[in-house]
Short mmCIF file of C-alpha atoms and ligand atoms in Angstrom, two decimals:
data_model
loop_
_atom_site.label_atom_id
_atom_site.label_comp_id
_atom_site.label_asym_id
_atom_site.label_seq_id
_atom_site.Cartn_x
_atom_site.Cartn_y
_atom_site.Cartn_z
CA UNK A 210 4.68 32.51 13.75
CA UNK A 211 4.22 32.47 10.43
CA UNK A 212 1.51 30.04 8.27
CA UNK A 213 2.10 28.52 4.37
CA UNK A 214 -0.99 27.68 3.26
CA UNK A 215 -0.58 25.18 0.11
CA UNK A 216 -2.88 24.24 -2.18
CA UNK A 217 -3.38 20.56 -2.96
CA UNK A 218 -4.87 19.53 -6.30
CA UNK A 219 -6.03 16.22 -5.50
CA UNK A 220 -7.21 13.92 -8.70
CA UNK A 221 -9.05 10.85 -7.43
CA UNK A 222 -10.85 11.89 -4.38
CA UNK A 223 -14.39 10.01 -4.95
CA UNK A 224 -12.59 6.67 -4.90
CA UNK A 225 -11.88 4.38 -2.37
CA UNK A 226 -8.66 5.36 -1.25
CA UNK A 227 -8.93 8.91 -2.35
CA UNK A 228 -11.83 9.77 -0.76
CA UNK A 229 -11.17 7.82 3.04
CA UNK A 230 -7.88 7.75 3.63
CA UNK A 231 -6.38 10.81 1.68
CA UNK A 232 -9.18 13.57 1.97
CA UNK A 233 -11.09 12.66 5.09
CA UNK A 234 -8.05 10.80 7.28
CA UNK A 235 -5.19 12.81 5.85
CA UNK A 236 -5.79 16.39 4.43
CA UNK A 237 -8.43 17.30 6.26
CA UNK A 238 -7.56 16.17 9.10
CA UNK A 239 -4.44 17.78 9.04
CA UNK A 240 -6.03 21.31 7.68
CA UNK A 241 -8.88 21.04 10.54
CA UNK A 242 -6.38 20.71 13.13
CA UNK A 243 -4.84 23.95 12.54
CA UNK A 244 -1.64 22.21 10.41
CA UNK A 245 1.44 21.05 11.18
CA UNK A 246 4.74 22.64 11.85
CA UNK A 247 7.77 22.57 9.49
CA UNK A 248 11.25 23.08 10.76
CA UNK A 249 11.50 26.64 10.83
CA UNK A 250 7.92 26.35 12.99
CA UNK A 251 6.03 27.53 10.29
CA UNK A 252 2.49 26.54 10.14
CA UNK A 253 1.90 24.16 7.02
CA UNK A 254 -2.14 24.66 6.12
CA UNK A 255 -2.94 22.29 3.48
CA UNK A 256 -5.69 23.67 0.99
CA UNK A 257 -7.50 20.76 -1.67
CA UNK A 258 -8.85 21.34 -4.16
CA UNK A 259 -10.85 18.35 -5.93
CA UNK A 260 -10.80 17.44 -9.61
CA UNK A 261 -12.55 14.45 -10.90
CA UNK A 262 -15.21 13.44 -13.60
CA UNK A 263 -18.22 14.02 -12.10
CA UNK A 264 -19.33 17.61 -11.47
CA UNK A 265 -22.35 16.53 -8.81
CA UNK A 266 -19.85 13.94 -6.60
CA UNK A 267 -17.45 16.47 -6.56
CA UNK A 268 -20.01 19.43 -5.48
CA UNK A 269 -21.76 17.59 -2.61
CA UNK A 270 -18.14 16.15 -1.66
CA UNK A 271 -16.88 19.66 -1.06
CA UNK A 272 -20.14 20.76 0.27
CA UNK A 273 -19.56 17.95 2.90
CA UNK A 274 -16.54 19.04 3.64
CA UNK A 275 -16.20 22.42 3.35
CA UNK A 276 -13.70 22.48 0.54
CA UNK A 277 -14.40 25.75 -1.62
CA UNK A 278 -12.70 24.56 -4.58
CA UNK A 279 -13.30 21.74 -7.39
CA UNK A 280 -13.41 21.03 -11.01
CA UNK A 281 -13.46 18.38 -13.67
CA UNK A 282 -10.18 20.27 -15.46
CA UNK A 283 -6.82 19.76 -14.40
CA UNK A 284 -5.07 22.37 -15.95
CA UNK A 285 -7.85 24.67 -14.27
CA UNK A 286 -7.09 23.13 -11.04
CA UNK A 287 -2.97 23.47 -11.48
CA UNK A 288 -3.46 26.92 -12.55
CA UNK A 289 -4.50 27.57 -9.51
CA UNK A 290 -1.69 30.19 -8.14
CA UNK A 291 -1.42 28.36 -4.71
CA UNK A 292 -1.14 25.07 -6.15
CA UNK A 293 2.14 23.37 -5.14
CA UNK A 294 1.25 19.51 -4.63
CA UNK A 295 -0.12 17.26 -7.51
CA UNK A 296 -1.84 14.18 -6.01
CA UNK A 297 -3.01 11.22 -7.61
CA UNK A 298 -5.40 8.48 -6.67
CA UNK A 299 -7.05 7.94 -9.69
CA UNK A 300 -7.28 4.14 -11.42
CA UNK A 301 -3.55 3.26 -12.29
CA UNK A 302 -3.70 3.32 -15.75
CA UNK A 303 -4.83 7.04 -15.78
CA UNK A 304 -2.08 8.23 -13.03
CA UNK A 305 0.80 8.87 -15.94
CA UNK A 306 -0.90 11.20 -17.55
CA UNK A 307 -1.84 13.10 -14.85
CA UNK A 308 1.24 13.21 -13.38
CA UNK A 309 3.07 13.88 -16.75
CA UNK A 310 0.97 17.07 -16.79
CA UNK A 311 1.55 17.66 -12.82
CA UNK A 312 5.33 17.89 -14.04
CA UNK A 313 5.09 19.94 -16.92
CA UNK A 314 3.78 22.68 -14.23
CA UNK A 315 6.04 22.57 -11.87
CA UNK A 316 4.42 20.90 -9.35
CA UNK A 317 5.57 18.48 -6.22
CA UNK A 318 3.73 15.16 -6.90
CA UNK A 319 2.88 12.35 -4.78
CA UNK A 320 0.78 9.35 -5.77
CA UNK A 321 -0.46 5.97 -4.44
CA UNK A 322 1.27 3.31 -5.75
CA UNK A 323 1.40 1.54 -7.97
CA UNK A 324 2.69 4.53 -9.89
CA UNK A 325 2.65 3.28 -13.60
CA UNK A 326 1.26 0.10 -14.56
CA UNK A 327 4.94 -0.88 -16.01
CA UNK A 328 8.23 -0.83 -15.46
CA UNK A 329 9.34 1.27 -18.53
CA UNK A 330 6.41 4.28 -17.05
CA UNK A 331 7.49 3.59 -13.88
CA UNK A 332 10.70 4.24 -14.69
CA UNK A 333 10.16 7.43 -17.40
CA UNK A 334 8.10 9.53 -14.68
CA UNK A 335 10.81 9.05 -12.29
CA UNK A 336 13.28 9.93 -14.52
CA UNK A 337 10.77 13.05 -15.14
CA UNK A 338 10.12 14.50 -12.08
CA UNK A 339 14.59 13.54 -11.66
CA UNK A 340 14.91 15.88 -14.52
CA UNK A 341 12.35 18.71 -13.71
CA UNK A 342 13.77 18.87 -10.17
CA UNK A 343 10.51 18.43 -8.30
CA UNK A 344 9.42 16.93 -5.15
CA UNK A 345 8.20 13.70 -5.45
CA UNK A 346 6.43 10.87 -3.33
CA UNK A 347 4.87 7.39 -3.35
CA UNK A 348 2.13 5.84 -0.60
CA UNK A 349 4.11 3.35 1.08
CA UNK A 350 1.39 2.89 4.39
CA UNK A 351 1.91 -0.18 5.44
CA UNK A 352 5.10 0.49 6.52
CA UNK A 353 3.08 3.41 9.34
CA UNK A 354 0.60 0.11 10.24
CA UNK A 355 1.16 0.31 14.24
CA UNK A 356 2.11 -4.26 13.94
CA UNK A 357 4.80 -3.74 11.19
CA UNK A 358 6.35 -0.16 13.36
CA UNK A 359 6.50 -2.59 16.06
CA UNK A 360 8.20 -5.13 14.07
CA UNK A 361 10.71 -3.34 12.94
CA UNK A 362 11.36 -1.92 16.68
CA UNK A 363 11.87 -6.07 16.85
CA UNK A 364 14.28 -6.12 13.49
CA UNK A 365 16.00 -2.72 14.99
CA UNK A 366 16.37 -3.91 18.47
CA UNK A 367 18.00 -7.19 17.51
CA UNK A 368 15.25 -9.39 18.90
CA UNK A 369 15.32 -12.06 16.47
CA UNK A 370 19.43 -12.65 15.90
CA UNK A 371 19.35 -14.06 12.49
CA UNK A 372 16.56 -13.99 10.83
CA UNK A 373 15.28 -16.85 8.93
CA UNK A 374 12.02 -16.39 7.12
CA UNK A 375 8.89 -13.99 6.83
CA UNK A 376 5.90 -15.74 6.24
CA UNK A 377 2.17 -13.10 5.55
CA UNK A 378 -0.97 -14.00 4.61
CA UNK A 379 -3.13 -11.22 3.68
CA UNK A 380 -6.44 -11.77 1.93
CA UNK A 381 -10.50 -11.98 2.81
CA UNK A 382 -12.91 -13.46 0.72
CA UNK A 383 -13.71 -10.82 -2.04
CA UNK A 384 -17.50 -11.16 -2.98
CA UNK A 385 -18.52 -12.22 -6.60
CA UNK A 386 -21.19 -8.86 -6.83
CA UNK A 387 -24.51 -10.99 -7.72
CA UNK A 388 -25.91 -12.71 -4.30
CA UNK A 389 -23.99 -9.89 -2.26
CA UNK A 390 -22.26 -6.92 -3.20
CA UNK A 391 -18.26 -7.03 -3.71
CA UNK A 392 -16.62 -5.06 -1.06
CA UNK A 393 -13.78 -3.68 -3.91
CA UNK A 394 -13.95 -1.65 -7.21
CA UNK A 395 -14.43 -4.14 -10.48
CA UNK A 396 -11.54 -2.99 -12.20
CA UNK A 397 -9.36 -4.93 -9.51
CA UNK A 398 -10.45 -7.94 -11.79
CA UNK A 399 -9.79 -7.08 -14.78
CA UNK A 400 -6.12 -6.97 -16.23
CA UNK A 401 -7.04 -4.57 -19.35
CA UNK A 402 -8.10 -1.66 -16.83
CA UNK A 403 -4.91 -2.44 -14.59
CA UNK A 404 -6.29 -5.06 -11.84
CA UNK A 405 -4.61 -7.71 -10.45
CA UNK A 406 -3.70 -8.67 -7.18
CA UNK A 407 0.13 -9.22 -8.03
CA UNK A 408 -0.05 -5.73 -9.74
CA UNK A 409 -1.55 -3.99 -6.53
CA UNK A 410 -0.06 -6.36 -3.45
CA UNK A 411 3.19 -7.18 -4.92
CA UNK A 412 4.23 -3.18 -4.94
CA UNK A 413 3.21 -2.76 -1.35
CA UNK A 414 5.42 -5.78 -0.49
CA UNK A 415 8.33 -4.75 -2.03
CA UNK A 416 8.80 -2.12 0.52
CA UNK A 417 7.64 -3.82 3.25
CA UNK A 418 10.31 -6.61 2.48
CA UNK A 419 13.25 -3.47 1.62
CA UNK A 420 12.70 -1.32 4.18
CA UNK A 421 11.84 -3.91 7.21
CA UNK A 422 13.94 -6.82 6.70
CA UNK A 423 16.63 -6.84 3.38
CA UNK A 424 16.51 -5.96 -0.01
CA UNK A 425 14.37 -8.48 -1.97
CA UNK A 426 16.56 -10.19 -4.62
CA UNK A 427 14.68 -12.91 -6.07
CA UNK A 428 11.06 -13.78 -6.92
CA UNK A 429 9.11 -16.98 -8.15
CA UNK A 430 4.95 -16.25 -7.99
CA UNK A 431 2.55 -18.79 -8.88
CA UNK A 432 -0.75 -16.48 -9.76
CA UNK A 433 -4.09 -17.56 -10.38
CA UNK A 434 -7.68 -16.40 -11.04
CA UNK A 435 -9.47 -18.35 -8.49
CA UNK A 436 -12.88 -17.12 -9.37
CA UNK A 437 -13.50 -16.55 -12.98
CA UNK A 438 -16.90 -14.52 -13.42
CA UNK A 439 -17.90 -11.74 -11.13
CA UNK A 440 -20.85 -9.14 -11.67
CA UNK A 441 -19.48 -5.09 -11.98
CA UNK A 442 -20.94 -2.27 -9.76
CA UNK A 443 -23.81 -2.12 -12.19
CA UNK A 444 -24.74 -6.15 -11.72
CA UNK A 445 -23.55 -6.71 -15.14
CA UNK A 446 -21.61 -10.35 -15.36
CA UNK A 447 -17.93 -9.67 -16.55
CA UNK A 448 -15.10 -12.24 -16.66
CA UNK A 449 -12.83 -11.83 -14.11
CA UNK A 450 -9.76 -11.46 -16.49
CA UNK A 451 -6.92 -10.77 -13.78
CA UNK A 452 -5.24 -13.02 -10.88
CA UNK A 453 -7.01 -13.06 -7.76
CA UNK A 454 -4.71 -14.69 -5.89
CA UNK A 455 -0.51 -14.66 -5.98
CA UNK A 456 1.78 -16.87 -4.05
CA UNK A 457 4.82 -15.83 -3.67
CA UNK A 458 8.33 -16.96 -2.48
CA UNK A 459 11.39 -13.84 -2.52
CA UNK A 460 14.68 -14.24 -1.40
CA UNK A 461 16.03 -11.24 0.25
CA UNK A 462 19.67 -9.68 1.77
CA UNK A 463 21.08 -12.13 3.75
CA UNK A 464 19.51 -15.36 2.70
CA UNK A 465 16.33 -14.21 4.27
CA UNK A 466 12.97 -16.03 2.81
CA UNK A 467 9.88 -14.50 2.83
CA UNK A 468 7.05 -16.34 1.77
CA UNK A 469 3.55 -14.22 1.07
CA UNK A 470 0.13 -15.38 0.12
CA UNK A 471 -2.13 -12.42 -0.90
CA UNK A 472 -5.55 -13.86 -1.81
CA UNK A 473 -9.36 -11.84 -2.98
CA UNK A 474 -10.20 -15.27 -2.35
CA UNK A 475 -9.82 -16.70 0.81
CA UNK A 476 -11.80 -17.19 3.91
CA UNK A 477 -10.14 -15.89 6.78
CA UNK A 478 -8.67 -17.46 9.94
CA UNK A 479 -6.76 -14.78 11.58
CA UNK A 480 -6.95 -12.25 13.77
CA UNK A 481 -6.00 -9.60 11.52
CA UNK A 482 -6.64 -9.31 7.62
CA UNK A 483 -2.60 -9.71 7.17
CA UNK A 484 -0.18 -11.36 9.32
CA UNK A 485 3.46 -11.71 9.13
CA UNK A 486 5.38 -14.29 10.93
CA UNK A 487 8.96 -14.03 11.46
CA UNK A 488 11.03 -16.67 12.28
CA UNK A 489 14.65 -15.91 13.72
CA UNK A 490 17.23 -17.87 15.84
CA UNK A 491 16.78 -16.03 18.97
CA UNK A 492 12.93 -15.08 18.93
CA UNK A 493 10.33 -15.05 16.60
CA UNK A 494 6.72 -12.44 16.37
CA UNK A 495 3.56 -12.42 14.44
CA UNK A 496 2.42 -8.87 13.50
CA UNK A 497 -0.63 -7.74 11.95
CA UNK A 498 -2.13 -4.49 11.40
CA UNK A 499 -2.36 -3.41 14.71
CA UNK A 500 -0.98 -6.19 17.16
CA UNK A 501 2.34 -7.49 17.23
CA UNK A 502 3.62 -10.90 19.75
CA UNK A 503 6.73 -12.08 20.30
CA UNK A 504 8.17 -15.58 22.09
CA UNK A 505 11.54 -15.94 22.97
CA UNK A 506 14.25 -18.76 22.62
CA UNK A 507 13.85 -18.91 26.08
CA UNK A 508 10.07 -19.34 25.87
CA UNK A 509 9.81 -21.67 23.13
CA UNK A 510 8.04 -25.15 23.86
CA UNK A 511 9.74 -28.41 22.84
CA UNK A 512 6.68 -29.73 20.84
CA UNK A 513 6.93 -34.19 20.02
CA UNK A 514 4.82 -34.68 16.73
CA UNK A 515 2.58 -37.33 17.60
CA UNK A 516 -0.51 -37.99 15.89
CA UNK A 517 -1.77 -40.39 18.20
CA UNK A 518 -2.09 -37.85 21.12
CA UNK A 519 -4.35 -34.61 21.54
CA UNK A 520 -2.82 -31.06 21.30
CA UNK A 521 -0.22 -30.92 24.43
CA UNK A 522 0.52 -27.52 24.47
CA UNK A 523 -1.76 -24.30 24.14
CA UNK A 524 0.49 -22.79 21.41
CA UNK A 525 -1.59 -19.56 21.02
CA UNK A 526 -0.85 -18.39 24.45
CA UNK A 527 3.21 -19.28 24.95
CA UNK A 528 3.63 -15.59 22.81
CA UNK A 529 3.54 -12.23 24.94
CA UNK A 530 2.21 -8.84 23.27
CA UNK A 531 4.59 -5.80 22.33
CA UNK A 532 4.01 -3.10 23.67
CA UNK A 533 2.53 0.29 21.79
CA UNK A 534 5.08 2.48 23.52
CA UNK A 535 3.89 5.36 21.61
CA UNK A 536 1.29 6.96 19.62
CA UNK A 537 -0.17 5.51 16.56
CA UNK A 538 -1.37 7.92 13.77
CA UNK A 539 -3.59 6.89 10.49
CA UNK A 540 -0.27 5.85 8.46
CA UNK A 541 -1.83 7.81 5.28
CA UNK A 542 -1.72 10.80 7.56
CA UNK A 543 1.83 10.10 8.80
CA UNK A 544 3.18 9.94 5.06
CA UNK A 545 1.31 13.12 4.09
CA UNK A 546 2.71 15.40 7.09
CA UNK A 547 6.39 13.45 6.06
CA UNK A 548 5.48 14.82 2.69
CA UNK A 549 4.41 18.25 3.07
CA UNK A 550 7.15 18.94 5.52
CA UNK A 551 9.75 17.98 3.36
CA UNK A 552 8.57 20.11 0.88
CA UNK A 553 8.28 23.19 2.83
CA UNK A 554 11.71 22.22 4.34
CA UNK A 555 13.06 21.32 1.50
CA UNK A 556 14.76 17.73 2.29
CA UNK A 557 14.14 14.62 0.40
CA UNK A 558 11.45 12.58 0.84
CA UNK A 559 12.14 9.08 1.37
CA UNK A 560 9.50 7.14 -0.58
CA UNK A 561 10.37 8.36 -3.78
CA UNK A 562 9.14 7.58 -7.57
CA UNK A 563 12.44 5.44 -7.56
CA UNK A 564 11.30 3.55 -4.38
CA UNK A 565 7.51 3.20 -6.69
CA UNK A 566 8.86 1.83 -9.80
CA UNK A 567 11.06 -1.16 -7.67
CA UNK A 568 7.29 -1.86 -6.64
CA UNK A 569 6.10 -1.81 -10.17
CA UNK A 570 9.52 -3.49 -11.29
CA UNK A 571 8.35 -6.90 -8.41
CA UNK A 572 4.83 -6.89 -9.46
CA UNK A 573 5.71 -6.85 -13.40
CA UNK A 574 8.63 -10.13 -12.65
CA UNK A 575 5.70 -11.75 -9.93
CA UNK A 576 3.86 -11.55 -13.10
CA UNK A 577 6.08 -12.87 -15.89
CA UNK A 578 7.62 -15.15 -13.28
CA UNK A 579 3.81 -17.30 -13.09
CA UNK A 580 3.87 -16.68 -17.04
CA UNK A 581 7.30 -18.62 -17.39
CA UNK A 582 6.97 -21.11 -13.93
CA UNK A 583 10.85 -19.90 -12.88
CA UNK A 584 12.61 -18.28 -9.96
CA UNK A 585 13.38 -14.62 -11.47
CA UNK A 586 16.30 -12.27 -10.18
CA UNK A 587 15.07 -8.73 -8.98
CA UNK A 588 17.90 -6.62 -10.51
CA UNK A 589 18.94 -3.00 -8.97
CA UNK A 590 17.11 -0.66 -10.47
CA UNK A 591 18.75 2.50 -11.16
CA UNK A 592 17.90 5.80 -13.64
N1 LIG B 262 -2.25 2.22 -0.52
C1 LIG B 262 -3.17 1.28 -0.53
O1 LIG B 262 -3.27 0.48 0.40
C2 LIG B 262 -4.13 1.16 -1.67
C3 LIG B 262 -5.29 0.37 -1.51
C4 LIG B 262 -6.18 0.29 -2.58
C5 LIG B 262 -5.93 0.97 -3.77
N2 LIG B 262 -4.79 1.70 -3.89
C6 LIG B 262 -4.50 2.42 -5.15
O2 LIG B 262 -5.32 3.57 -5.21
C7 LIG B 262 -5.76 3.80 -6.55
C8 LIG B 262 -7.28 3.89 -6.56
O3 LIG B 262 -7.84 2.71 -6.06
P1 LIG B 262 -9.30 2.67 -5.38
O4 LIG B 262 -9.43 1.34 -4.75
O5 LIG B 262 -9.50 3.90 -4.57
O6 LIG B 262 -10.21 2.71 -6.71
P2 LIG B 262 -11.65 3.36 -6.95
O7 LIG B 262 -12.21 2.68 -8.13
O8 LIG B 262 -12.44 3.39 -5.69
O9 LIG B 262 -11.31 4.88 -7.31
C9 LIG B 262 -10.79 5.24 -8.56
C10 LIG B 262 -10.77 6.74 -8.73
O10 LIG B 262 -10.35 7.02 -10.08
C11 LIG B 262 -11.35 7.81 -10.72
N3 LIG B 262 -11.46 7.49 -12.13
C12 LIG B 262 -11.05 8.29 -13.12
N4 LIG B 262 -11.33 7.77 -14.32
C13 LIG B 262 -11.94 6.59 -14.11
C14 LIG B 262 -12.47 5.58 -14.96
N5 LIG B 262 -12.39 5.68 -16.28
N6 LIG B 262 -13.02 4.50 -14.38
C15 LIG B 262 -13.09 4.37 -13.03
N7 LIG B 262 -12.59 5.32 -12.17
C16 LIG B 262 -12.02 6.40 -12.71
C17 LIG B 262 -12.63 7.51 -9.97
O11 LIG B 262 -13.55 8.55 -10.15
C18 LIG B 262 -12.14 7.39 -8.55
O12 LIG B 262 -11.99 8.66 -7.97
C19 LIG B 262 -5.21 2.63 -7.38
O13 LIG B 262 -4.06 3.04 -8.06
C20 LIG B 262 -4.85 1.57 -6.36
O14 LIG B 262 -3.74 0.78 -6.76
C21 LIG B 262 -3.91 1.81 -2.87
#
């Protein structure tokens, strides 16, 4: 059996996302169980190798995990013969360049999303890697989240007949950064270094919405900036110049509505940080991260609103769980071993640069639909 060991220039990897879910949940993973097999049964070994800014996070990071290769210089790191994949999990406003100069060497690139804080970018790099004829990928996890696979089993299966309406809340209480430290990077608050919760939420749920329950055709958004003055990493006191909260109303195939609150500023109430409900003439389920609970037509109770009495029905427990069924993976890891294997097999990948700029191309109308207060078509985006 043969192996393919491919190296993996991965920009970003002392961030948040970079560093947990790509490096430590996904590549290494992945490399320290031996690979994964491609069609042909080929054993895929994936091989990073780290660039960032900082020469002493980046040595004790590979130290830690016994990665023999890093830099601060991207053209060092994609001159590296085995390099194949560009990655990118850098701040959004830096990923263009990178991935501009991915392109230019013939790399396969795959970013999180958003990939280009605008439509026009968005729209340019995947017209690029189009042109240059390489592989190319967006983070799309939330559609690997173990609640929303077993939600669309639901959608697949028919459970729900017609459905009606989606309804999410996602959100926790982000903290300011002076009494207690905030819990997220302080550039997610400030629009001139690309925050913004419609900017970062509103790209995820355009492919939840596409690829779960119809193709989103309409937006209105009513942003806001709930809490105005926050204090940066350093304690420093900035002004909070970027929505922290977006509510948002789509219209999707088939007169669907879907109705999403993502808040930075919200206590929660839940038992998961999001939850969608879904509302359809035969059934309905609430799914969250992990859980997912249906009740049937047949099952429903026939609440009487009447204020005058107590609660006469223990709503909570009329719903029944779904079943796993199978084996849930960290979706970041998922994605990458999609990834890899298609380009070692040489198929398409389905979460392509087109697939990330209709995220950008929601999140930039979310945000010029609050700017003008009106309902906003989501035209088909095409190259
Ligand atoms: N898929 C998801 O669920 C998800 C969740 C959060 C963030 N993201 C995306 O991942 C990317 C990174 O987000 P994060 O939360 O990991 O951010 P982060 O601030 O933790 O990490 C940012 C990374 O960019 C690097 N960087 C390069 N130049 C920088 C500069 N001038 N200032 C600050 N950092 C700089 C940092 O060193 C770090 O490695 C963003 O594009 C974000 O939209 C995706």
């Amino acid at each position: 059996m043969s192996e393919r060991r491919i190296g993996i220039v991965m920009n970003g990897v002392t961030g948040r996302m970079g560093l947990r879910q790509h490096l430590q949940r996904s590549i290494l993973a992945i490399r320290d169980a031996s690979g994964i097999q491609a069609a042909d049964s080929t054993t895929i070994v994936p091989e990073p190798i780290l660039v960032g800014r900082d020469e002493r996070k980046l040595q004790s990071l590979a130290a830690t995990h016994d990665v023999a290769r890093w830099t601060t210089s991207l053209d060092e790191a994609l001159a590296e013969p085995d390099a194949e994949i560009y990655f990118d999990a850098q701040l959004t406003r830096l990923r263009e360049k990178g991935v501009r100069a991915a392109v230019e060497a013939g790399k396969a690139v795959y970013c999180e999303k958003p990939i280009a804080e605008d439509l026009s970018a968005a729209l340019d790099l995947a017209r690029l890697v189009r042109d240059a004829g390489v592989p190319n990928g967006v983070v799309q996890d939330k559609l690997s989240l173990p609640g929303l696979r077993k939600l669309k089993r639901l959608v697949d299966g028919g459970f729900f007949g017609r459905i009606l309406s989606v309804r999410g809340e996602f959100g926790y209480w982000v903290f300011e950064g002076d009494w207690q430290a905030a819990q997220r990077p302080s550039w997610n608050y400030r629009r001139e270094d690309g925050g913004g919760i419609i900017t970062d939420m509103f790209a995820h749920w355009r492919y939840v919405l596409d690829e779960i329950f119809g193709e989103v055709r309409s937006v209105y958004c009513q942003g806001a900036t709930h809490v105005p003055v926050r204090y940066d990493e350093s304690g420093r006191r900035y002004d909070a110049t970027a929505d922290d909260a977006a509510y948002g109303i789509f219209e999707l195939d088939g007169g669907i509505v879907a109705q999403l609150n993502s808040s930075w500023a919200v206590r929660v109430y839940r038992d998961e940080l999001v939850e969608f409900q879904v509302d359809g003439t035969e059934g309905s389920a609430i799914a969250g991260l992990r859980d997912c609970k249906v009740q049937h037509r047949a099952t429903t109770p026939k609440p009487v609103w009447n204020p005058d009495l107590p609660v006469t029905e223990p709503f909570r427990d009329q719903w029944q769980q779904v079943p796993d069924n199978e084996d849930f993976d960290n979706g970041f890891k998922v994605q990458w071993e999609e990834f890899l294997r298609s380009v070692v097999d040489g198929t398409t990948f389905p979460y392509d640069f087109l697939a990330g700029a209709k995220g950008v191309q929601l999140a930039e109308l979310g945000l010029k639909s609050w700017q003008e207060g009106r309902k906003l078509e989501v035209p088909e985006l095409t190259l």
